[in-house]
Coordinates of C-alpha atoms in Angstrom, one line a residue:
M1 CA -4.3 15.3 14.1
R2 CA -3.0 18.5 15.5
L3 CA -1.2 20.7 12.9
L4 CA -3.1 19.2 10.0
R5 CA -6.4 19.6 11.9
I6 CA -5.8 23.4 12.2
T7 CA -4.8 23.6 8.6
A8 CA -8.0 21.7 7.6
L9 CA -10.1 24.1 9.6
I10 CA -8.6 27.1 7.9
L11 CA -9.2 25.5 4.5
A12 CA -12.7 24.6 5.4
L13 CA -13.5 28.2 6.4
T14 CA -11.9 29.4 3.2
F15 CA -14.2 27.2 1.1
V16 CA -17.3 28.2 3.1
F17 CA -16.7 31.9 2.5
A18 CA -15.9 31.3 -1.1
A19 CA -19.1 29.3 -1.5
C20 CA -21.1 32.2 0.0
S21 CA -19.7 34.7 -2.5
T22 CA -19.5 32.8 -5.8
A23 CA -21.3 30.1 -7.6
E24 CA -19.8 26.7 -7.5
P25 CA -17.9 25.9 -10.8
E26 CA -19.4 23.1 -12.9
I27 CA -17.4 19.9 -12.7
V28 CA -16.7 18.7 -16.3
P29 CA -15.7 15.0 -16.5
E30 CA -12.7 14.3 -18.7
Y31 CA -13.9 10.9 -20.0
S32 CA -12.8 9.1 -23.1
G33 CA -15.1 9.3 -26.0
D34 CA -14.8 5.6 -26.9
V35 CA -18.4 4.9 -25.9
E36 CA -21.2 7.2 -26.9
E37 CA -24.0 7.7 -24.3
D38 CA -26.7 6.1 -26.5
D39 CA -24.6 3.2 -27.7
I40 CA -24.9 0.9 -24.7
D41 CA -28.1 0.0 -22.8
L42 CA -27.5 -2.6 -20.0
L43 CA -31.2 -2.6 -19.2
G44 CA -30.9 -1.5 -15.5
Y45 CA -28.2 -4.1 -14.6
E46 CA -27.4 -3.8 -10.9
Y47 CA -23.6 -3.4 -10.7
I48 CA -22.6 -4.2 -7.0
I49 CA -19.4 -3.1 -5.4
A50 CA -18.5 -4.7 -2.1
A51 CA -15.9 -2.3 -0.7
G52 CA -14.1 -2.0 2.6
T53 CA -12.8 1.2 4.1
H54 CA -9.6 2.4 5.7
G55 CA -9.1 4.5 8.9
G56 CA -12.3 3.5 10.7
G57 CA -14.5 4.6 7.8
R58 CA -12.6 7.7 6.7
V59 CA -12.2 6.5 3.2
Q60 CA -15.7 5.7 1.9
L61 CA -16.7 4.4 -1.5
A62 CA -20.3 5.3 -0.7
P63 CA -19.8 8.7 0.9
E64 CA -22.5 11.0 2.2
P65 CA -23.0 13.9 -0.3
G66 CA -21.3 17.1 0.7
E67 CA -18.8 15.6 3.2
D68 CA -15.8 16.4 1.0
S69 CA -15.0 17.2 -2.6
R70 CA -13.4 13.8 -3.3
G71 CA -16.5 12.0 -2.2
D72 CA -18.7 14.3 -4.2
K73 CA -16.6 13.6 -7.3
L74 CA -16.9 9.9 -6.7
L75 CA -20.7 10.2 -6.4
Q76 CA -20.8 12.2 -9.6
R77 CA -18.9 9.4 -11.3
Y78 CA -21.4 6.9 -10.2
K79 CA -24.3 9.0 -11.5
D80 CA -22.6 9.5 -14.9
T81 CA -21.9 5.8 -15.2
E82 CA -25.5 4.9 -14.4
K83 CA -26.7 7.3 -17.0
K84 CA -24.2 6.2 -19.7
F85 CA -24.9 2.5 -19.5
N86 CA -28.4 2.4 -17.9
V87 CA -27.1 0.5 -14.8
K88 CA -27.7 0.9 -11.1
L89 CA -24.5 1.2 -9.0
N90 CA -24.8 -0.2 -5.5
V91 CA -22.0 0.0 -3.0
I92 CA -22.8 -2.5 -0.2
G93 CA -20.0 -1.7 2.2
E94 CA -17.4 -4.1 3.8
S95 CA -16.8 -7.2 1.6
N96 CA -17.6 -10.5 3.2
L97 CA -16.1 -13.6 1.6
G98 CA -18.2 -15.9 3.8
M99 CA -21.4 -14.2 2.6
F100 CA -20.1 -14.4 -1.0
M101 CA -19.6 -18.1 -0.8
A102 CA -23.0 -18.7 0.8
Q103 CA -24.7 -16.8 -2.0
Y104 CA -22.5 -18.5 -4.6
A105 CA -23.5 -21.9 -3.4
S106 CA -27.2 -20.8 -3.7
G107 CA -26.6 -19.6 -7.3
M108 CA -26.9 -15.9 -6.3
K109 CA -24.7 -13.0 -7.1
Y110 CA -23.1 -11.4 -4.1
A111 CA -21.2 -8.6 -6.0
D112 CA -19.7 -7.7 -9.3
I113 CA -16.4 -6.6 -7.8
A114 CA -15.2 -6.8 -4.2
I115 CA -12.3 -5.3 -2.3
C116 CA -10.5 -8.2 -0.6
Q117 CA -7.3 -8.6 1.2
A118 CA -4.7 -10.5 -0.9
A119 CA -3.9 -12.9 1.9
E120 CA -7.6 -13.9 2.4
V121 CA -8.0 -14.6 -1.3
A122 CA -4.7 -16.6 -1.6
T123 CA -5.0 -18.7 1.5
G124 CA -8.7 -19.3 1.0
K125 CA -7.9 -20.6 -2.5
Y126 CA -10.6 -18.5 -4.1
V127 CA -8.7 -17.9 -7.4
Q128 CA -7.1 -21.3 -7.3
N129 CA -10.6 -23.0 -7.2
G130 CA -12.3 -20.7 -9.8
Y131 CA -14.4 -18.6 -7.5
F132 CA -13.0 -15.4 -9.1
M133 CA -12.7 -14.6 -12.8
P134 CA -9.7 -13.1 -14.4
F135 CA -9.9 -9.4 -15.5
S136 CA -7.7 -10.6 -18.4
D137 CA -10.8 -12.2 -20.0
M138 CA -12.7 -8.8 -20.1
G139 CA -10.8 -7.1 -22.9
L140 CA -9.4 -4.4 -20.5
D141 CA -6.3 -2.3 -21.5
F142 CA -3.8 -3.0 -18.7
D143 CA -1.3 -0.6 -20.3
S144 CA -3.7 2.3 -19.7
G145 CA -2.8 2.8 -16.0
I146 CA -6.4 2.8 -15.0
Y147 CA -6.2 -0.6 -13.2
G148 CA -2.9 -0.1 -11.4
T149 CA 0.9 -0.4 -11.9
Q150 CA 2.6 -3.6 -13.0
G151 CA 3.4 -4.4 -9.4
M152 CA -0.2 -4.1 -8.4
L153 CA -1.3 -6.3 -11.3
D154 CA 1.3 -8.8 -10.4
A155 CA -0.3 -9.2 -7.0
G156 CA -3.3 -10.8 -8.8
C157 CA -1.5 -12.7 -11.5
F158 CA -2.2 -16.4 -11.4
D159 CA -1.2 -18.8 -14.1
G160 CA -0.6 -16.0 -16.5
K161 CA -3.9 -14.1 -16.0
Y162 CA -4.7 -11.0 -13.9
Y163 CA -7.3 -11.5 -11.2
A164 CA -6.8 -8.3 -9.2
I165 CA -7.0 -4.6 -10.1
I166 CA -7.3 -1.2 -8.3
S167 CA -9.0 2.0 -9.2
Y168 CA -5.7 3.8 -9.7
Y169 CA -6.9 7.2 -10.7
W170 CA -9.4 7.4 -7.9
G171 CA -6.5 7.4 -5.4
L172 CA -8.7 5.6 -2.8
P173 CA -8.4 3.4 -1.0
S174 CA -4.7 4.0 -1.4
P175 CA -2.5 1.1 -2.3
Y176 CA -1.2 -0.8 0.8
T177 CA 2.5 -1.0 0.5
M178 CA 5.3 -1.7 3.0
P179 CA 7.7 -0.9 4.6
A180 CA 7.1 2.8 4.5
M181 CA 9.6 5.0 6.4
W182 CA 9.2 8.4 8.0
F183 CA 11.6 10.8 9.8
N184 CA 11.2 13.7 12.2
P185 CA 13.0 16.6 10.5
A186 CA 13.2 18.6 13.8
M187 CA 14.9 15.7 15.5
I188 CA 17.3 15.2 12.6
S189 CA 18.3 18.8 12.8
E190 CA 18.6 18.8 16.6
Y191 CA 21.2 16.1 16.4
Q192 CA 23.0 17.9 13.6
Q193 CA 22.4 15.2 11.0
T194 CA 21.9 15.8 7.3
S195 CA 18.3 15.5 6.1
P196 CA 17.7 12.1 4.5
H197 CA 16.0 14.0 1.6
E198 CA 19.3 15.8 0.9
L199 CA 21.3 12.6 1.2
D200 CA 18.9 10.8 -1.2
E201 CA 19.1 13.7 -3.6
N202 CA 22.9 13.4 -3.9
G203 CA 23.0 9.6 -3.9
S204 CA 24.4 9.2 -0.3
W205 CA 21.3 7.8 1.4
N206 CA 22.7 4.3 2.2
W207 CA 23.2 1.9 5.1
D208 CA 26.4 3.7 6.2
A209 CA 24.6 7.0 6.4
F210 CA 21.8 5.4 8.4
K211 CA 24.2 3.7 10.7
Q212 CA 25.9 7.1 11.4
M213 CA 22.5 8.5 12.3
C214 CA 21.9 5.6 14.7
E215 CA 25.2 6.3 16.3
A216 CA 24.5 10.1 16.6
I217 CA 20.9 9.9 17.7
N218 CA 21.4 7.8 20.8
D219 CA 21.0 9.1 24.3
V220 CA 20.5 6.5 27.1
S221 CA 22.0 8.7 29.9
S222 CA 18.7 9.1 31.8
P223 CA 18.0 6.5 34.6
N224 CA 14.4 6.5 33.3
S225 CA 14.3 4.3 30.2
D226 CA 11.2 6.2 29.0
E227 CA 13.4 9.1 28.3
H228 CA 15.9 7.3 26.2
I229 CA 16.5 8.4 22.7
Y230 CA 17.2 6.1 19.7
A231 CA 17.1 6.7 16.0
V232 CA 14.6 3.8 15.5
S233 CA 12.9 1.0 17.4
H234 CA 12.8 -2.7 16.5
I235 CA 9.2 -3.9 16.8
G236 CA 7.4 -7.3 16.6
E237 CA 6.6 -7.2 12.9
P238 CA 10.0 -7.1 11.2
F239 CA 9.7 -3.9 9.2
L240 CA 13.4 -3.1 9.7
E241 CA 14.4 -6.5 8.5
L242 CA 12.1 -6.5 5.5
A243 CA 13.2 -2.9 4.6
A244 CA 16.9 -4.0 4.8
L245 CA 16.2 -7.1 2.6
Y246 CA 14.3 -5.2 -0.1
S247 CA 16.9 -2.3 0.0
N248 CA 19.6 -4.8 -0.8
S249 CA 17.6 -6.4 -3.6
A250 CA 16.9 -9.6 -1.7
R251 CA 13.7 -11.3 -2.5
I252 CA 11.7 -13.9 -0.5
V253 CA 10.2 -15.5 -3.6
T254 CA 10.9 -15.3 -7.3
K255 CA 8.7 -16.4 -10.2
E256 CA 10.7 -18.5 -12.6
S257 CA 10.4 -18.8 -16.4
D258 CA 8.0 -21.8 -16.0
G259 CA 5.6 -19.6 -14.0
K260 CA 6.4 -21.4 -10.7
L261 CA 7.3 -19.6 -7.4
R262 CA 10.6 -20.5 -5.8
Y263 CA 12.1 -19.6 -2.4
S264 CA 15.0 -17.3 -3.1
L265 CA 15.8 -15.7 0.3
N266 CA 18.9 -17.8 1.0
S267 CA 21.2 -15.4 -0.7
T268 CA 24.3 -13.2 -0.1
N269 CA 22.1 -10.1 -0.4
A270 CA 19.7 -11.4 2.3
R271 CA 22.5 -12.4 4.7
E272 CA 24.0 -9.0 4.3
A273 CA 20.7 -7.3 5.1
L274 CA 20.0 -9.4 8.2
D275 CA 23.5 -9.1 9.5
F276 CA 23.3 -5.3 9.1
I277 CA 20.2 -5.0 11.3
K278 CA 21.6 -7.6 13.8
D279 CA 24.8 -5.5 14.1
L280 CA 22.8 -2.4 15.0
S281 CA 20.9 -4.4 17.6
E282 CA 24.0 -5.9 19.1
R283 CA 25.5 -2.5 19.4
K284 CA 22.3 -1.3 21.1
L285 CA 21.8 1.4 18.4
I286 CA 18.2 0.5 17.9
E287 CA 15.7 0.1 20.7
E288 CA 14.1 -3.2 21.3
N289 CA 10.3 -3.5 21.2
N290 CA 9.1 -1.8 24.3
G291 CA 5.7 -0.1 24.1
D292 CA 4.0 2.0 21.4
F293 CA 6.6 2.6 18.7
I294 CA 4.3 5.2 17.0
A295 CA 4.0 7.1 20.3
K296 CA 7.8 7.1 20.6
F297 CA 8.2 8.6 17.2
C298 CA 5.5 11.2 17.7
D299 CA 6.9 12.1 21.2
G300 CA 10.4 12.7 19.8
R301 CA 12.1 9.6 21.3
N302 CA 12.7 8.0 17.9
A303 CA 13.9 9.9 14.7
F304 CA 12.5 7.2 12.3
V305 CA 9.6 4.9 12.2
L306 CA 8.6 2.1 9.7
Q307 CA 5.2 0.7 9.1
Y308 CA 2.5 0.3 6.4
T309 CA 1.9 3.4 4.2
Q310 CA -1.5 4.0 5.7
I311 CA 0.0 5.1 9.0
G312 CA 1.3 8.2 7.4
L313 CA -1.8 9.2 5.4
A314 CA -4.1 11.6 7.1
S315 CA -6.9 10.8 4.7
E316 CA -6.8 7.1 5.5
N317 CA -5.8 6.6 9.1
A318 CA -7.4 8.5 11.9
S319 CA -5.0 7.0 14.5
G320 CA -1.8 7.5 12.5
L321 CA 1.0 10.0 12.5
A322 CA -1.0 13.0 11.3
Y323 CA -3.3 12.9 14.3
N324 CA -0.5 12.4 16.9
M325 CA 2.4 14.5 15.8
D326 CA 2.8 18.1 17.0
G327 CA 5.0 19.0 14.1
A328 CA 5.9 17.8 10.6
Y329 CA 7.0 14.3 9.6
E330 CA 8.6 13.4 6.3
W331 CA 8.5 10.3 4.1
I332 CA 11.7 8.6 2.9
L333 CA 12.6 5.2 1.4
F334 CA 14.8 2.9 3.4
P335 CA 18.5 3.6 2.5
T336 CA 20.2 1.3 0.0
G337 CA 22.5 -1.6 0.9
P338 CA 25.9 -2.4 -0.7
S339 CA 24.4 -5.0 -3.1
Y340 CA 21.4 -2.9 -4.1
D341 CA 20.4 -3.1 -7.8
P342 CA 18.8 0.3 -8.7
T343 CA 16.4 -1.4 -11.1
T344 CA 14.7 -3.2 -8.2
A345 CA 12.1 -1.7 -5.8
R346 CA 12.4 -1.2 -2.1
T347 CA 8.7 -1.6 -1.2
A348 CA 6.2 -4.3 -1.8
Y349 CA 2.5 -5.0 -2.2
S350 CA 2.4 -7.5 0.6
Y351 CA 0.3 -9.6 2.9
H352 CA -2.3 -7.0 3.8
S353 CA -2.7 -5.4 0.4
R354 CA -6.3 -5.0 -0.9
F355 CA -7.5 -5.2 -4.4
Y356 CA -10.7 -5.5 -6.4
F357 CA -11.6 -9.1 -7.3
A358 CA -14.5 -10.2 -9.6
P359 CA -16.6 -13.2 -8.5
S360 CA -16.9 -15.7 -11.3
N361 CA -20.7 -15.5 -11.3
S362 CA -20.7 -11.8 -12.2
D363 CA -20.9 -10.7 -15.9
A364 CA -17.6 -10.4 -17.7
E365 CA -19.2 -8.5 -20.6
V366 CA -20.6 -5.9 -18.2
H367 CA -17.2 -5.5 -16.5
G368 CA -15.6 -5.0 -19.9
L369 CA -18.0 -2.1 -20.7
V370 CA -18.3 -0.4 -17.3
L371 CA -14.8 -0.6 -15.8
P372 CA -13.0 1.4 -18.5
Y373 CA -15.4 4.3 -17.9
L374 CA -15.9 3.9 -14.2
F375 CA -12.2 3.8 -13.2
Q376 CA -11.0 6.8 -15.2
P377 CA -9.8 10.0 -13.4
L378 CA -12.7 11.5 -11.4
P379 CA -14.7 14.4 -12.8
G380 CA -12.7 17.5 -13.3
E381 CA -9.4 15.6 -13.1
S382 CA -7.0 14.1 -15.6
V383 CA -4.1 11.6 -15.5
D384 CA -1.8 14.6 -14.6
T385 CA -3.9 16.2 -11.9
W386 CA -5.8 13.5 -10.1
Q387 CA -3.4 13.3 -7.2
D388 CA -3.0 17.0 -6.5
E389 CA -5.7 17.0 -3.8
F390 CA -4.2 13.9 -2.3
E391 CA -0.8 15.6 -2.0
R392 CA -2.2 18.7 -0.4
N393 CA -4.1 16.7 2.2
N394 CA -1.4 14.3 3.2
F395 CA 2.2 15.7 2.8
F396 CA 4.2 18.5 4.3
T397 CA 6.7 18.8 1.4
R398 CA 6.9 18.0 -2.2
E399 CA 9.9 15.7 -1.5
S400 CA 7.8 13.5 0.8
F401 CA 5.1 13.2 -1.8
E402 CA 7.6 12.1 -4.4
Q403 CA 8.9 9.5 -2.0
Y404 CA 5.4 8.2 -1.4
V405 CA 4.7 8.0 -5.2
K406 CA 7.9 6.0 -5.6
M407 CA 6.9 3.6 -2.8
R408 CA 3.5 3.2 -4.4
D409 CA 4.3 3.0 -8.1
D410 CA 7.6 1.1 -8.0
A411 CA 6.5 -1.5 -5.5
F412 CA 6.7 -5.2 -6.4
Y413 CA 4.7 -8.1 -5.2
D414 CA 6.5 -10.3 -2.6
Y415 CA 4.1 -13.3 -2.7
A416 CA 3.8 -13.2 1.1
P417 CA 0.2 -14.5 1.1
Y418 CA 1.5 -17.8 -0.4
I419 CA 4.0 -18.4 2.4
P420 CA 3.8 -19.0 6.2
Y421 CA 4.2 -15.2 6.7
N422 CA 4.0 -15.2 10.5
D423 CA 6.6 -17.9 10.8
L424 CA 8.9 -15.8 8.5
C425 CA 8.4 -12.7 10.6
A426 CA 9.2 -14.5 13.8
M427 CA 12.4 -16.0 12.3
L428 CA 13.6 -12.6 11.0
S429 CA 13.1 -11.0 14.3
K430 CA 14.9 -13.9 16.0
V431 CA 18.0 -13.1 13.9
T432 CA 18.0 -9.5 15.0
T433 CA 17.6 -10.4 18.7
G434 CA 20.4 -12.9 18.6
G435 CA 18.4 -16.1 18.7
T436 CA 19.9 -17.5 15.5
T437 CA 22.3 -16.5 12.7
A438 CA 21.2 -15.2 9.4
T439 CA 22.6 -18.3 7.6
E440 CA 20.8 -20.7 9.9
A441 CA 17.5 -18.8 9.6
L442 CA 17.5 -18.5 5.9
E443 CA 18.4 -22.2 5.4
S444 CA 15.8 -23.4 7.9
M445 CA 13.0 -21.5 6.3
E446 CA 13.5 -22.9 2.8
S447 CA 11.5 -26.1 3.0
K448 CA 8.6 -24.6 4.9
I449 CA 8.2 -21.6 2.6
Q450 CA 8.6 -23.7 -0.5
A451 CA 5.9 -26.1 0.8
G452 CA 3.5 -23.1 1.2
L453 CA 4.3 -21.9 -2.4
D454 CA 3.6 -25.4 -3.8
D455 CA 0.4 -25.9 -1.8
L456 CA -1.2 -22.5 -2.6
Y457 CA 0.3 -21.7 -6.0
N458 CA 2.5 -24.2 -7.9
D459 CA 0.2 -27.2 -7.5
Y460 CA -2.7 -25.3 -9.2
L461 CA -0.8 -24.3 -12.3
K462 CA -2.0 -26.0 -15.5

């Protein structure tokens, strides 16, 4: 991180000098008064959290004291929870489903809650076979916002019950949504294009506007292909294709009234989306996968880049944009297509999304008591202020932060863990590169995707 690294140093020095001259203010937790301190005694129960990290360990649920203010607030929350309920909180690090199953078979508790990738849980059939318990059976208030948005909760909804939650007001680890999109404002200005933020504000950020930018930001005059300029690159994982699908209200899977999952990608909306990206490719307005697409964006050879949200968060990815860009980068949702329904989201909690799951041999009553207190806004914060620090540390403008919040809070669940996701990705990319038509691809995928939905989801419904 170059620019942000300098900013962080200045802020750090400011805090050091302030600490030398004034006493540190007391952090006063803003907890609910539903449970009085002396009402509950859990007799020293060991509440174990198996938690992974993002960014090579940058986001820790067991941070060292004094490393940063967010970590210290989290440690304070642990201490207050231990005192309030007479429990011992133990964060054991990266969750290990193999270890969990080994201890489960021996009648031992591995953890009370564990952060697991949605795909590992779905394909491993942990929920389907009863190895995790539903948070729905713990008396939790899912309308409180503490455990995530509706889209986040849907990611763990199985047979009408919620099996996955997040610690929403902690803000870490941040939700794993896709596709996120960023643009280089200096490059947009250099090519005399209107800022996507401005276009979005006036309702003109659509496929036509994006196509115009792809036409304008295109310079292949140099004999050295490493110097060619494109608006965006097409890469192996089909972020462009998925962005176009979601921005035209197409869905891979839908849940029907009987609770079963059905393949729904073979639609007019989907064909429009894939044909749009294919047209850009055929006109050579997007660069084919050729090298490090992140480097191309950071070096000013692409004006846009798409990936998972973590790539753009300095607090969660030590190899992402913040640590490689010389200047600012801005967040923007992918532009809307001609059939877009504004009531639908353009981003998803997808294959790699991670959530808390509760092993079925943990204690539901303890969860019901501890979680409503543990997951509230951290000490000194409220439901209105918890993300202020996150905004300051990760975004160059308020507009970008608002775009991120929309990506995070409006995201839907795309059920990718229940389908042959790699096959889908390969087929979508094949359409863009001219290997097949959109109609042929969408029809050919139906039986395979539906078979996956039946095998991993529908066949387990009661």
